Coordinates of C-alpha atoms in Angstrom, one line a residue:
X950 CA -11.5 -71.6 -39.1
X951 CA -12.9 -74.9 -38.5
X952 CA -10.0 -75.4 -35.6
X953 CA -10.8 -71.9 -34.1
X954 CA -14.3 -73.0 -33.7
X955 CA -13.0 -76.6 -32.1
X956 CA -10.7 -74.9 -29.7
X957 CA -13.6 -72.3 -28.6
X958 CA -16.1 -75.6 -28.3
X959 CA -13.3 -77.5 -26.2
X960 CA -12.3 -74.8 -23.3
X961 CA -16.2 -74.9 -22.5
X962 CA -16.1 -79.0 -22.3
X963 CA -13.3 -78.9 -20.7
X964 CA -14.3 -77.0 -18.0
X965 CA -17.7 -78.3 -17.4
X966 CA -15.8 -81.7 -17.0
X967 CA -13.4 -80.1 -14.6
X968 CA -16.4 -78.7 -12.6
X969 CA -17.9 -82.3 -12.7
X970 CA -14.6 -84.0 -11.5
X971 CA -14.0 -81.7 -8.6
X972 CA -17.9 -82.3 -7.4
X973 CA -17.3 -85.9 -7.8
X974 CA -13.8 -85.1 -6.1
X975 CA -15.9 -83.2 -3.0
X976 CA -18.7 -85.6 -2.2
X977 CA -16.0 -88.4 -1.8
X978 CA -13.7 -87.0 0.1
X979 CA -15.3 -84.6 1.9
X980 CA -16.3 -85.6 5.3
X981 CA -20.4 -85.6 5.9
X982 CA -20.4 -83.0 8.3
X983 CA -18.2 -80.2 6.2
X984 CA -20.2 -81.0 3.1
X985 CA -23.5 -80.4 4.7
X986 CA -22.3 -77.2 6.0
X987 CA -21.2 -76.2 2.7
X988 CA -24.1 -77.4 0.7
X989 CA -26.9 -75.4 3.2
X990 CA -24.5 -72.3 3.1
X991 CA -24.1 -72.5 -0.7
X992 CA -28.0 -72.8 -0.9
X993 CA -28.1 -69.8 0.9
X994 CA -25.7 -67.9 -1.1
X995 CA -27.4 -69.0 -4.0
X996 CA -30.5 -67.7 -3.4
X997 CA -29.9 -64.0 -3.0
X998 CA -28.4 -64.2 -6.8
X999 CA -31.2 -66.9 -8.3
X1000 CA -34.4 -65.0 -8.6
X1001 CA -36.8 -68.1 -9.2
X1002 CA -38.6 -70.1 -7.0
X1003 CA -39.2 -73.8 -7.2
X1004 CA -42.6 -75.7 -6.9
X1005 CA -42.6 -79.5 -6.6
X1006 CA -45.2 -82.0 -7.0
X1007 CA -44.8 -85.4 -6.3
X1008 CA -45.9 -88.2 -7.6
X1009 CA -47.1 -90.0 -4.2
X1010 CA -46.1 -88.4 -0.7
X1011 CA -44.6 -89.8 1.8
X1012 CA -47.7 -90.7 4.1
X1013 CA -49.8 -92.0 1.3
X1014 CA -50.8 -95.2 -0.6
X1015 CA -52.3 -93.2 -3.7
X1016 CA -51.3 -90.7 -6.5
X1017 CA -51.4 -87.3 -5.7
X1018 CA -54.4 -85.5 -6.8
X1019 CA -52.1 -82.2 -7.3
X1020 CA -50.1 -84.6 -9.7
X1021 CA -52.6 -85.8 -11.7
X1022 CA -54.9 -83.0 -12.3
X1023 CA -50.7 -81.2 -13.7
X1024 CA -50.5 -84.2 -15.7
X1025 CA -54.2 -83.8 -17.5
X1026 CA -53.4 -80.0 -17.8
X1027 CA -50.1 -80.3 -19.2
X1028 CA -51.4 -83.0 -21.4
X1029 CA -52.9 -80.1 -23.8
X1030 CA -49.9 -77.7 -23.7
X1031 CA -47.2 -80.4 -24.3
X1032 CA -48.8 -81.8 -26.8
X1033 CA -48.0 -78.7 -29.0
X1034 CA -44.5 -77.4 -27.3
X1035 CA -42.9 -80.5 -25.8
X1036 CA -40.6 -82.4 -28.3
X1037 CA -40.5 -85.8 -26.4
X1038 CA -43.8 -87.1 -25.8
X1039 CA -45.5 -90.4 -24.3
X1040 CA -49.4 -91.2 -25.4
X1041 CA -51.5 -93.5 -24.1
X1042 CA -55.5 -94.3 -25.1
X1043 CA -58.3 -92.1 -24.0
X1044 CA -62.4 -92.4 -23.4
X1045 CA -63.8 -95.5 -25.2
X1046 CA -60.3 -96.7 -27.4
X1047 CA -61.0 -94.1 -29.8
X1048 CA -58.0 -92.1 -29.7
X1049 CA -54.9 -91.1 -28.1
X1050 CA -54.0 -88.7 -25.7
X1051 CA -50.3 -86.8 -25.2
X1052 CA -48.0 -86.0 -22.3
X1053 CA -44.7 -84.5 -21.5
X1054 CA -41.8 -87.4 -21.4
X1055 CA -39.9 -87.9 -18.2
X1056 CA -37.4 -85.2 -18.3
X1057 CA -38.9 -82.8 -20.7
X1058 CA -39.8 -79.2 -20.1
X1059 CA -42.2 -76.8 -21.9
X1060 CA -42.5 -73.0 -20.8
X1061 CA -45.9 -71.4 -20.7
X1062 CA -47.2 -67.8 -20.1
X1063 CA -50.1 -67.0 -18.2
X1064 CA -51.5 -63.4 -17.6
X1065 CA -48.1 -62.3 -19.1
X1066 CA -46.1 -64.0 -16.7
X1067 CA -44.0 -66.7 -18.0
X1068 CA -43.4 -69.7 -16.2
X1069 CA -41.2 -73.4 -16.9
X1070 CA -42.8 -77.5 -16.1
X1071 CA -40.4 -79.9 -16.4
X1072 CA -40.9 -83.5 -15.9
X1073 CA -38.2 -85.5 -13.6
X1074 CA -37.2 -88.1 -11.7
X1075 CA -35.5 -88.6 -8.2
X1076 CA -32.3 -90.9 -9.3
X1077 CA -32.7 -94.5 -7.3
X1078 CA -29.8 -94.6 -3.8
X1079 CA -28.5 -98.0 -5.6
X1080 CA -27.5 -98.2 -9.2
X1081 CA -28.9 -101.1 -10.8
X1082 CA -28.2 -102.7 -13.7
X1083 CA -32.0 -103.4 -14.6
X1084 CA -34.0 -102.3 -17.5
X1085 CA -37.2 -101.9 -15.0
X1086 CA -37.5 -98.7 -13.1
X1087 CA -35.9 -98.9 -9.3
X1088 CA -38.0 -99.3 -6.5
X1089 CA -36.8 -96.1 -4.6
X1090 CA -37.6 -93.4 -7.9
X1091 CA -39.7 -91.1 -7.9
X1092 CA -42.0 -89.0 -10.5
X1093 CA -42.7 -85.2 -10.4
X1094 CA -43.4 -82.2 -11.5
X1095 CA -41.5 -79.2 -10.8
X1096 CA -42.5 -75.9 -11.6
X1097 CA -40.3 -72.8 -11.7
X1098 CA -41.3 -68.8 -12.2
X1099 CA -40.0 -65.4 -11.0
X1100 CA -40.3 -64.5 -7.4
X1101 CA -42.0 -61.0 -8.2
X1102 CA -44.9 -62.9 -8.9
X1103 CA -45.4 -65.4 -6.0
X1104 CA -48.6 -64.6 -4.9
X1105 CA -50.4 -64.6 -8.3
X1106 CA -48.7 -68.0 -9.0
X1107 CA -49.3 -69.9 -6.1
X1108 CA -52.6 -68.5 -6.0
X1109 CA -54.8 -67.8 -9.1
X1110 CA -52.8 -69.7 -11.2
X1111 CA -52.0 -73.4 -9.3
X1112 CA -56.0 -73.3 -8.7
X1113 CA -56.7 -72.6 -12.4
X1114 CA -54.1 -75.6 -13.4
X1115 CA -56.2 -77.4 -10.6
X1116 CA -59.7 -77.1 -12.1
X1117 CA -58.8 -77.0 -15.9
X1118 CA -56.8 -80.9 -14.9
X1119 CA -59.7 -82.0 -13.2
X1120 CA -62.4 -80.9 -15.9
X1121 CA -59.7 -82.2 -18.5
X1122 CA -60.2 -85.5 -16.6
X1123 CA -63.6 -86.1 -16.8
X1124 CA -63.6 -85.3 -20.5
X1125 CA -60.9 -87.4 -21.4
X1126 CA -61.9 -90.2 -18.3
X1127 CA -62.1 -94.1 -19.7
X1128 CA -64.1 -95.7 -17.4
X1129 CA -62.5 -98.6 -15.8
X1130 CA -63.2 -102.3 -14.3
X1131 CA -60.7 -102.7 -11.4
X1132 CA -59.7 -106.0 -9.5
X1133 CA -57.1 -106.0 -6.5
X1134 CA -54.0 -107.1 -6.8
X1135 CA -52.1 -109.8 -4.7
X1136 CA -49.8 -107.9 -2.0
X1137 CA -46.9 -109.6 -4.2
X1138 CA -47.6 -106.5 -6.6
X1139 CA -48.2 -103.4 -3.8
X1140 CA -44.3 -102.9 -3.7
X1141 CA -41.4 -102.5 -6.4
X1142 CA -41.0 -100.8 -10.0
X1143 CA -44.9 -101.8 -10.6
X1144 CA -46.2 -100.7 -7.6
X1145 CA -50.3 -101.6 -8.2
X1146 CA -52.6 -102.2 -5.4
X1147 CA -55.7 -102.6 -8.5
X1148 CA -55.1 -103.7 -12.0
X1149 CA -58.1 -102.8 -14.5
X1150 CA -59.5 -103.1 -17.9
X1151 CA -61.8 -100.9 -20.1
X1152 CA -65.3 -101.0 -18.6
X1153 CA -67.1 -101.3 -21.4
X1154 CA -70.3 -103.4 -20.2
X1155 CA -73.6 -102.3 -22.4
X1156 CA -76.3 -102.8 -19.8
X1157 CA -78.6 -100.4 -19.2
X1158 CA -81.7 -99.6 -17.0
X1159 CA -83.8 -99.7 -20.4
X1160 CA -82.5 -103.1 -21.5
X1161 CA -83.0 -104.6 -17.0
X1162 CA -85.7 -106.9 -17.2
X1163 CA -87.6 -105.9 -14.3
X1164 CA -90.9 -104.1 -12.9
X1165 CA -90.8 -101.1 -14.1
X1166 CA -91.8 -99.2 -11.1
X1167 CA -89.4 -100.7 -9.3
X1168 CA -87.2 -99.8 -11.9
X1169 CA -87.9 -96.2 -11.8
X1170 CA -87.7 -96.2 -7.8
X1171 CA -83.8 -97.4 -8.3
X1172 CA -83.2 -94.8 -10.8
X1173 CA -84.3 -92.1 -8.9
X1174 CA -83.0 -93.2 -5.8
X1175 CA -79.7 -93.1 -7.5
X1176 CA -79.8 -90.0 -9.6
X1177 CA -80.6 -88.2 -6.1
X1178 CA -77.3 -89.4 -4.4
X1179 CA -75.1 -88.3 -7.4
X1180 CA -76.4 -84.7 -6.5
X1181 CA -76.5 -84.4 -2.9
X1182 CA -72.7 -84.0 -2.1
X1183 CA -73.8 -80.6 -0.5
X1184 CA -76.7 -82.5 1.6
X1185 CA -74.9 -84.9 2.8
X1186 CA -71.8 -82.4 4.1
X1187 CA -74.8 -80.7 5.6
X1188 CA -76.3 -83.4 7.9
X1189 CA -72.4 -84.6 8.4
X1190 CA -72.2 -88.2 6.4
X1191 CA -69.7 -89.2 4.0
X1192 CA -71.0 -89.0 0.9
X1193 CA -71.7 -92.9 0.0
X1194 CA -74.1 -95.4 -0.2
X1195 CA -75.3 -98.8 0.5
X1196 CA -77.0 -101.2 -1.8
X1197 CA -77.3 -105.1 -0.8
X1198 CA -78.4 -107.1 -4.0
X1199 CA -79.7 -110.2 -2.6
X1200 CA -82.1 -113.0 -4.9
X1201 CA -81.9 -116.6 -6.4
X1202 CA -78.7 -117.1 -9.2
X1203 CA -79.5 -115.9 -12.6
X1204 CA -81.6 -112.6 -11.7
X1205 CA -79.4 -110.0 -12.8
X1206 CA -77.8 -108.8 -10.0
X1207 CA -74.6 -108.3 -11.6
X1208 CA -76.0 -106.8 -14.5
X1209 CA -77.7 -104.8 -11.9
X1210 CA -74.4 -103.4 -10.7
X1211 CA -73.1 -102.6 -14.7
X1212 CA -76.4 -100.7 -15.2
X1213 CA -75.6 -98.6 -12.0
X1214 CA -72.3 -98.0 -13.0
X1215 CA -73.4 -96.8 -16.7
X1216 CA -76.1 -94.5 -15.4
X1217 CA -74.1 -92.9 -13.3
X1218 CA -70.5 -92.7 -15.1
X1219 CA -68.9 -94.2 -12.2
X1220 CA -65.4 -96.8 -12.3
X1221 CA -66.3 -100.2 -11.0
X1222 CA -64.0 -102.0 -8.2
X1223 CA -64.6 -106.1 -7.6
X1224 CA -63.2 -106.4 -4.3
X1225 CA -62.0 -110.4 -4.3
X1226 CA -61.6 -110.5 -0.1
X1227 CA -60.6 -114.4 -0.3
X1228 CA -57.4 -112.3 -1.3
X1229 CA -57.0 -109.7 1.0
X1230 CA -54.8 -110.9 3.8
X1231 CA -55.6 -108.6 6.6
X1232 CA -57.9 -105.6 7.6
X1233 CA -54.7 -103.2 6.9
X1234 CA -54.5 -104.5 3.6
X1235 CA -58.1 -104.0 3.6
X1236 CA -57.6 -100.4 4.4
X1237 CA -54.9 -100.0 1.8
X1238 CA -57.0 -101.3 -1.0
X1239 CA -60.1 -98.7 -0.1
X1240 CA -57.5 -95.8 0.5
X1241 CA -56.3 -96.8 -3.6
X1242 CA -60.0 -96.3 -4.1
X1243 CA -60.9 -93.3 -6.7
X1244 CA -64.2 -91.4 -5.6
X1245 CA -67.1 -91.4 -8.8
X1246 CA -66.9 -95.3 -8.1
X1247 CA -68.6 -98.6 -7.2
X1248 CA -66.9 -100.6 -4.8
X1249 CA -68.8 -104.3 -5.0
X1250 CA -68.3 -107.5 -3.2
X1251 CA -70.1 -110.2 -4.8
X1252 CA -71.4 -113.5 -3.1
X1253 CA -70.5 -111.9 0.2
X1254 CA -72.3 -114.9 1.7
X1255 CA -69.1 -117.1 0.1
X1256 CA -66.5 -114.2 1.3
X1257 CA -64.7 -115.8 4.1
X1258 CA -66.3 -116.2 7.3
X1259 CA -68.5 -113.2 7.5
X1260 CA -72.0 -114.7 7.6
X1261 CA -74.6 -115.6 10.8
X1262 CA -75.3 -114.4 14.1
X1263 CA -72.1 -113.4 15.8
X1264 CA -71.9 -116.5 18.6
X1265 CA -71.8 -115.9 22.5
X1266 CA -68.2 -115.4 24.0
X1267 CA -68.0 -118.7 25.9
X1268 CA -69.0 -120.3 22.2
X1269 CA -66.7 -117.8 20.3
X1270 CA -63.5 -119.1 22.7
X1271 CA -64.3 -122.7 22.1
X1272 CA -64.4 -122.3 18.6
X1273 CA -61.3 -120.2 17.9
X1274 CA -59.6 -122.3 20.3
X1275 CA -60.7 -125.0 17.7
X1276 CA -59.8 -123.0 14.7
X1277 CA -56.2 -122.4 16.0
X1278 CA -55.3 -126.2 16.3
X1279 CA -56.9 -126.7 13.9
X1280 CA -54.5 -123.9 11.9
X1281 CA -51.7 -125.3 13.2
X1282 CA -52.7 -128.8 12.1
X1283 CA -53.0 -128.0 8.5
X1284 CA -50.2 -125.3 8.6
X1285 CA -52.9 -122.4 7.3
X1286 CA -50.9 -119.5 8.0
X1287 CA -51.5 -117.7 4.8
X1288 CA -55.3 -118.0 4.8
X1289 CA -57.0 -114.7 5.1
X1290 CA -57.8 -113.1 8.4
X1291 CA -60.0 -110.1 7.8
X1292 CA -62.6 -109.9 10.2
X1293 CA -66.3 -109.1 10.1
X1294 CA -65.4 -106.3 12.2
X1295 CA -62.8 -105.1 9.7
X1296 CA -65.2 -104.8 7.0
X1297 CA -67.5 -103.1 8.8
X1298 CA -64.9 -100.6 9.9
X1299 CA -64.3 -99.9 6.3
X1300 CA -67.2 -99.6 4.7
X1301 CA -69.3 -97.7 7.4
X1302 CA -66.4 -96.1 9.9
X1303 CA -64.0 -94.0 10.0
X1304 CA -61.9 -95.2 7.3
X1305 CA -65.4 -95.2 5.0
X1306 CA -64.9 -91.4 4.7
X1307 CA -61.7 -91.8 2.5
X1308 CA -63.0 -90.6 -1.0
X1309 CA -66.6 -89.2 -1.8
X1310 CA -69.6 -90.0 -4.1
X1311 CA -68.9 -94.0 -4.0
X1312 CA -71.5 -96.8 -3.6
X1313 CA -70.7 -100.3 -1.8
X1314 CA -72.8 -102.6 -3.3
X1315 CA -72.8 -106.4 -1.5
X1316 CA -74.6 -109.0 -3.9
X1317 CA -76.2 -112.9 -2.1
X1318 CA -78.1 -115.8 -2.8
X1319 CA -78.8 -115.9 0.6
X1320 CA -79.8 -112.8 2.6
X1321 CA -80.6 -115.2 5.4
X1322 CA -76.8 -116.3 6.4
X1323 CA -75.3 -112.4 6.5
X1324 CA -75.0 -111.0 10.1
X1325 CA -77.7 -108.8 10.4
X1326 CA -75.2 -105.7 11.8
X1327 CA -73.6 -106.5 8.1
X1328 CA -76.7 -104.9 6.6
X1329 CA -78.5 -102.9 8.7
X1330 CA -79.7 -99.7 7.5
X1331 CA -76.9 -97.0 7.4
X1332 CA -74.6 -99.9 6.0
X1333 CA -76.6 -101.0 3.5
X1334 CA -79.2 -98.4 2.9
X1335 CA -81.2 -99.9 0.3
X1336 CA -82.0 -103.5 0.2
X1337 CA -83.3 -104.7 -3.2
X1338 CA -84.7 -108.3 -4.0
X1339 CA -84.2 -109.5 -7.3
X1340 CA -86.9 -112.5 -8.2
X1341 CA -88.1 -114.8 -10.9
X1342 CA -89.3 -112.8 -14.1
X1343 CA -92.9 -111.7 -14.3
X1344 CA -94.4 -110.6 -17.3
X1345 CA -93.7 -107.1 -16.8
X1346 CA -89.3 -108.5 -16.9
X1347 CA -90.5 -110.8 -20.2
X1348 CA -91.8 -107.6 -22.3
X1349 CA -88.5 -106.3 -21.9
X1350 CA -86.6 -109.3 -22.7
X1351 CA -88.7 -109.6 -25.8
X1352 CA -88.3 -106.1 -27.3
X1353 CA -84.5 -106.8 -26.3
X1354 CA -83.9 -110.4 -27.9
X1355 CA -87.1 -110.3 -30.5
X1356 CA -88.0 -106.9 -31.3
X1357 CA -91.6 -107.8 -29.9
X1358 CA -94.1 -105.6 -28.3
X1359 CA -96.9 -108.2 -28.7
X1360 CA -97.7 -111.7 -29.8
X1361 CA -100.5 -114.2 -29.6
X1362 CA -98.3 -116.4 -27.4
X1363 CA -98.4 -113.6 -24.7
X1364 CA -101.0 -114.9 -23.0
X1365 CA -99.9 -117.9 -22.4
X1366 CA -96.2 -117.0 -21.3
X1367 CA -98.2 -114.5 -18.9
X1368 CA -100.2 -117.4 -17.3
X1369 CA -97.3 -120.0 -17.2
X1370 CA -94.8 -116.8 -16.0
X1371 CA -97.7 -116.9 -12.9
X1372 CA -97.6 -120.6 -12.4
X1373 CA -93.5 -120.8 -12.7
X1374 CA -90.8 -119.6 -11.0
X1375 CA -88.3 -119.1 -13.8
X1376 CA -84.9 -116.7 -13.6
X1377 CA -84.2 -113.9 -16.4
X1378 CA -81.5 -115.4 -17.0
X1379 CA -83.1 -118.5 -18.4
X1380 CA -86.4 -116.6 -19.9
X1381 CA -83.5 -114.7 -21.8
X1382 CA -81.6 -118.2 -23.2
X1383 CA -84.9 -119.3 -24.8
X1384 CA -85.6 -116.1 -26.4
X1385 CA -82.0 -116.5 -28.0
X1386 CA -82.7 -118.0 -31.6
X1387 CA -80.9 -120.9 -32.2
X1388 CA -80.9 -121.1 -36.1
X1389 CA -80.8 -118.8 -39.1
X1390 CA -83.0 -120.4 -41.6
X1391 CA -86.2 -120.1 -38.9
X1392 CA -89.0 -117.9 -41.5
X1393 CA -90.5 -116.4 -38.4
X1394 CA -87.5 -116.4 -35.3
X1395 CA -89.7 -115.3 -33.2
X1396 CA -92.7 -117.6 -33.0
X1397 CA -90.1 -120.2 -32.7
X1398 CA -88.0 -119.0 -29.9
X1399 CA -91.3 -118.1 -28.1
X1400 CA -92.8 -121.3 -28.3
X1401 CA -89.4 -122.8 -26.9
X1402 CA -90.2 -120.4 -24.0
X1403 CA -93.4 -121.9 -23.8
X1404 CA -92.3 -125.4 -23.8
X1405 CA -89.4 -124.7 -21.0
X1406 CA -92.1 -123.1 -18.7
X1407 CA -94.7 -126.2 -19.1
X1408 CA -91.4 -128.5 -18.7
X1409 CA -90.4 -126.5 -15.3
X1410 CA -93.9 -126.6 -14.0
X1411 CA -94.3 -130.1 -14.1
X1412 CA -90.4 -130.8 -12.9
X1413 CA -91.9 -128.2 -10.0
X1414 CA -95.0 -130.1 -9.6
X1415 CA -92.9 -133.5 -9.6
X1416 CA -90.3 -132.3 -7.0
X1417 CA -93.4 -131.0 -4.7
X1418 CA -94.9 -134.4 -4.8
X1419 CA -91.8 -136.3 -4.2
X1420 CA -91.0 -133.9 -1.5
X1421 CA -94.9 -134.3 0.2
X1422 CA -93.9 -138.1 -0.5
X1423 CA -90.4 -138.2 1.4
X1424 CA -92.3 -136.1 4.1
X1425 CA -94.9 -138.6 5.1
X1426 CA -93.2 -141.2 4.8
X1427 CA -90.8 -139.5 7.3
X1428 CA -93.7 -138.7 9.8
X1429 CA -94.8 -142.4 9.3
X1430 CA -91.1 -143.4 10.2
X1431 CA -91.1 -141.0 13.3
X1432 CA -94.9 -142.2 14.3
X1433 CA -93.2 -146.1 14.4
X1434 CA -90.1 -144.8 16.1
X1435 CA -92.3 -143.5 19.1
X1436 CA -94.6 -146.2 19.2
X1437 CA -92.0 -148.6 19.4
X1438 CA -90.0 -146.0 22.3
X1439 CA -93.1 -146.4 23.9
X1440 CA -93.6 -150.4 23.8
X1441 CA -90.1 -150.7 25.4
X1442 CA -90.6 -148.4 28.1
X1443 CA -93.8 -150.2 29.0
X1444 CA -92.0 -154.0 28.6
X1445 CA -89.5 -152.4 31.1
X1446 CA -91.7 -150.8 33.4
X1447 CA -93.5 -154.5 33.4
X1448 CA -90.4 -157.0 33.6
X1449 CA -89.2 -154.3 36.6
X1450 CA -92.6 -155.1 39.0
X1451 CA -92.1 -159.0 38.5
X1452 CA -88.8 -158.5 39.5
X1453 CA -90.0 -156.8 43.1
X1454 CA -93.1 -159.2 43.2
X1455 CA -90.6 -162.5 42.7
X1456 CA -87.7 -160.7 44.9
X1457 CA -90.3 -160.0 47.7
X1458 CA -91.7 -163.7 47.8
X1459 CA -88.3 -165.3 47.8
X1460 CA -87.6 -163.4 51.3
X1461 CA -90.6 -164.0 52.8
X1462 CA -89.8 -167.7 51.8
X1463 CA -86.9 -167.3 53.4
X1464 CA -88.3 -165.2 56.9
X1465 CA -86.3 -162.1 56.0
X1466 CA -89.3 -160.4 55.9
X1467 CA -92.8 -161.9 57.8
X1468 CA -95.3 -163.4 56.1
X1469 CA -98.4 -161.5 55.9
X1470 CA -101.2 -163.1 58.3
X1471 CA -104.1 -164.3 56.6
X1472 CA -107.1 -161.8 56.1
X1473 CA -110.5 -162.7 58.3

């Protein structure tokens, strides 16, 4: 019995090795131009016999920098389905590290019905044109879907159904979305088995609008402006912008502007991007990077003053030729060749031309110390819509920081912070350290950390008062330096001006004396 059963099991093997021999055997040593023949009219024949009709869906196309969106939104869908039919799965961690979620394996295939129609995904692979013998994926494969289903029910599928596995992937998305902290990669990266423009982390930042220490009307005019862009998408399709917008954080170090940016980012459930532009090579690259951009996102370029060459007027062209001429020898001097050459013009293309309209529903947020040195077309209205200075706490910021750090909505020491908050220019940042306690066997924590508060603002004020009077000093005694300057300029001029009229006077005696010139008669 047993060898009745091998025998049936090896005619089968035996033939689908024969089958597998002679295909080898034909695409070897059959010449390119039969075998195309054959394979397009053996596609052909084929078809009237199969009655199913493939879909693909690849991972990236062939024009493109970034996933599919037809790819992913399959991949959230199937992530559901699989989970309970697939039999090889791959998992990976979900909204906030809390749990896991499950997808189909590469080359696995699970078989759905919808509406009574039933219907096969599988998972795949193109093979890579070189065998390697590397562990890491080749450079040339490609992921993708395919889906396959009768060809009696076209219409429904390719209808109803792709647009229902289009908006059940997208909504599975935003449920299952970790929000992420992106950085760019170095162009080293953008090529090969890895293949990333960004890298990211978990964005996990806890700022929030109630914790900013800030005016709170000023507070609630950021908010709203805000909330009113995340619901305009229709609005701005209407009066024919892309749907972004500008915000140029500009104020002394150590007033929050990046906990500014975290705070937007949580309000509005968007990804955050730090675009590093010392690291972008060119204005393609530039392009590349915003095309990688997801839309629900904050695309932020901090110390932009710092960012290359991108700050102060624009010079005149006769100035602008002198000094690239400069620059170039200069270049060639030093052997710069790798330095970055995006351009002012580059960035502006980007973030307010026509490359901005790549993605929807994304801020650009550009943070200073020094509004002053940015060209002003940098952040002109339409770029940067909103301007927003961030300055020294007032009392209104302190509150905040108090209920944040001390649980305090009132003290007797108030009133003095208040006054010495009026008198001092002092940064959240450093109210904040102060606030801090510093040691765990203080009875009352915060009495203490306020009246360190207290002593830092009196200690400021008088460094302030002693800096202003040193500065008056250097002043006048600058002035008094300039005054002696021009009275000495002047003492010189006049010694010359005198020493020259001698000179004539003594020069025109000696010819006289010597009857060059006659001597003038005597007066009657």
């Amino acid at each position: 019995m047993m060898m009745m059963m091998g025998e049936m099991w090896a005619k089968p093997g035996s033939l689908v090795a024969g089958a597998m021999f002679l295909w080898v055997m034909f695409q070897q040593c059959m010449p390119h131009q039969f075998r195309s023949y054959i394979e397009k009219y053996s596609q052909k024949l084929v078809s009237f016999v199969y009655p199913y009709i493939q879909i693909t869906f690849q991972e990236y196309s062939e024009n493109r920098y970034r996933r599919s969106e037809a790819y992913v939104a399959i991949e959230n869908y199937l992530s559901v389905d699989a989970s309970t039919r697939a039999k090889r799965l791959k998992a990976d961690v979900i909204k906030d590290s809390q749990s896991l979620v499950l997808s189909m394996d590469e080359r696995e295939e699970v078989r759905e019905e919808f509406k009574g129609v039933k219907l096969w995904w599988a998972s795949d692979k193109t093979p890579p044109k070189m065998q390697t013998f590397s562990f890491a994926p080749a450079a040339d494969e490609k992921r993708y879907y395919k889906l396959t289903f009768h060809k009696n029910h076209r219409e429904m599928i390719v209808g109803s159904y792709l647009n229902h596995v289009m908006k059940e992937g997208k909504a599975i998305e935003v449920r299952n979305r970790q929000r992420k902290l992106f950085t760019n990669n170095s162009r080293d990266t953008w090529y090969g088995y890895k293949k990333a423009v960004w890298s990211h982390v978990a964005f996990e930042h806890p700022a929030r609008f109630e914790t900013l220490a800030m005016e709170p009307k000023k507070k609630e005019e950021i908010i709203n402006d805000l909330t009113i862009f995340s619901r305009r998408k229709e609005y701005y399709s209407k009066i024919g912008k892309a749907w972004k917008r500008g915000y140029l954080l500009y104020g002394p170090p150590g007033t929050g502007k990046s906990t500014m940016i975290a705070a937007m980012a949580n309000l509005l459930d968007y990804d955050l991007y730090d675009l590093e532009l010392t690291s972008v090579k060119d204005n393609t690259e530039l392009r590349k990077l915003l095309i990688d951009t997801r839309s629900k996102s904050i695309i932020v370029i901090e110390d932009i003053d710092c960012s290359l060459d991108l700050t102060g007027q624009r010079k005149k062209k006769k100035e602008k030729e002198e000094d690239e001429e400069s620059k170039d020898n200069s270049i060639t001097k030093k052997g710069k060749e790798d330095e970055s050459k995006v351009t002012l013009s580059g960035l502006l293309n980007v973030i307010d031309g026509l490359w901005s309209t790549c993605g929807e529903e994304r801020l650009i947020v550009f943070t200073t110390n020094y509004v002053e040195k940015l060209d002003p077309a940098l952040i002109r209205r339409g770029r940067m819509d909103k301007h927003i200075e961030l300055s020294y706490c007032c009392f209104e910021a302190f509150k905040v920081l108090a209920k944040n750090y001390l649980d305090l909505d009132s003290h007797h020491l108030f009133a003095s912070i208040r006054r010495l908050l009026e008198e001092t220019n002092m940064t959240p940042a450093d109210v904040a350290e102060n606030l801090m306690p510093k040691s765990i066997s203080t009875d009352d924590p915060g009495t203490a950390c306020l009246e360190n508060l207290i002593q830092a603002l009196e200690t400021a004020k008088e460094e302030a008062r002693v800096k202003a009077e040193k500065e008056e000093e250097e002043e006048r005694l600058k002035a008094e330096k300039e005054g002696k300057e021009k009275e000495a300029t002047a003492g010189e001029v006049k010694e010359k001006e005198t020493s020259g009229e001698e000179v004539k006077e003594n020069g025109v005696s000696a010819l006289r004396e010597n009857g060059v010139i006659p001597k003038e008669p005597p007066s009657t």
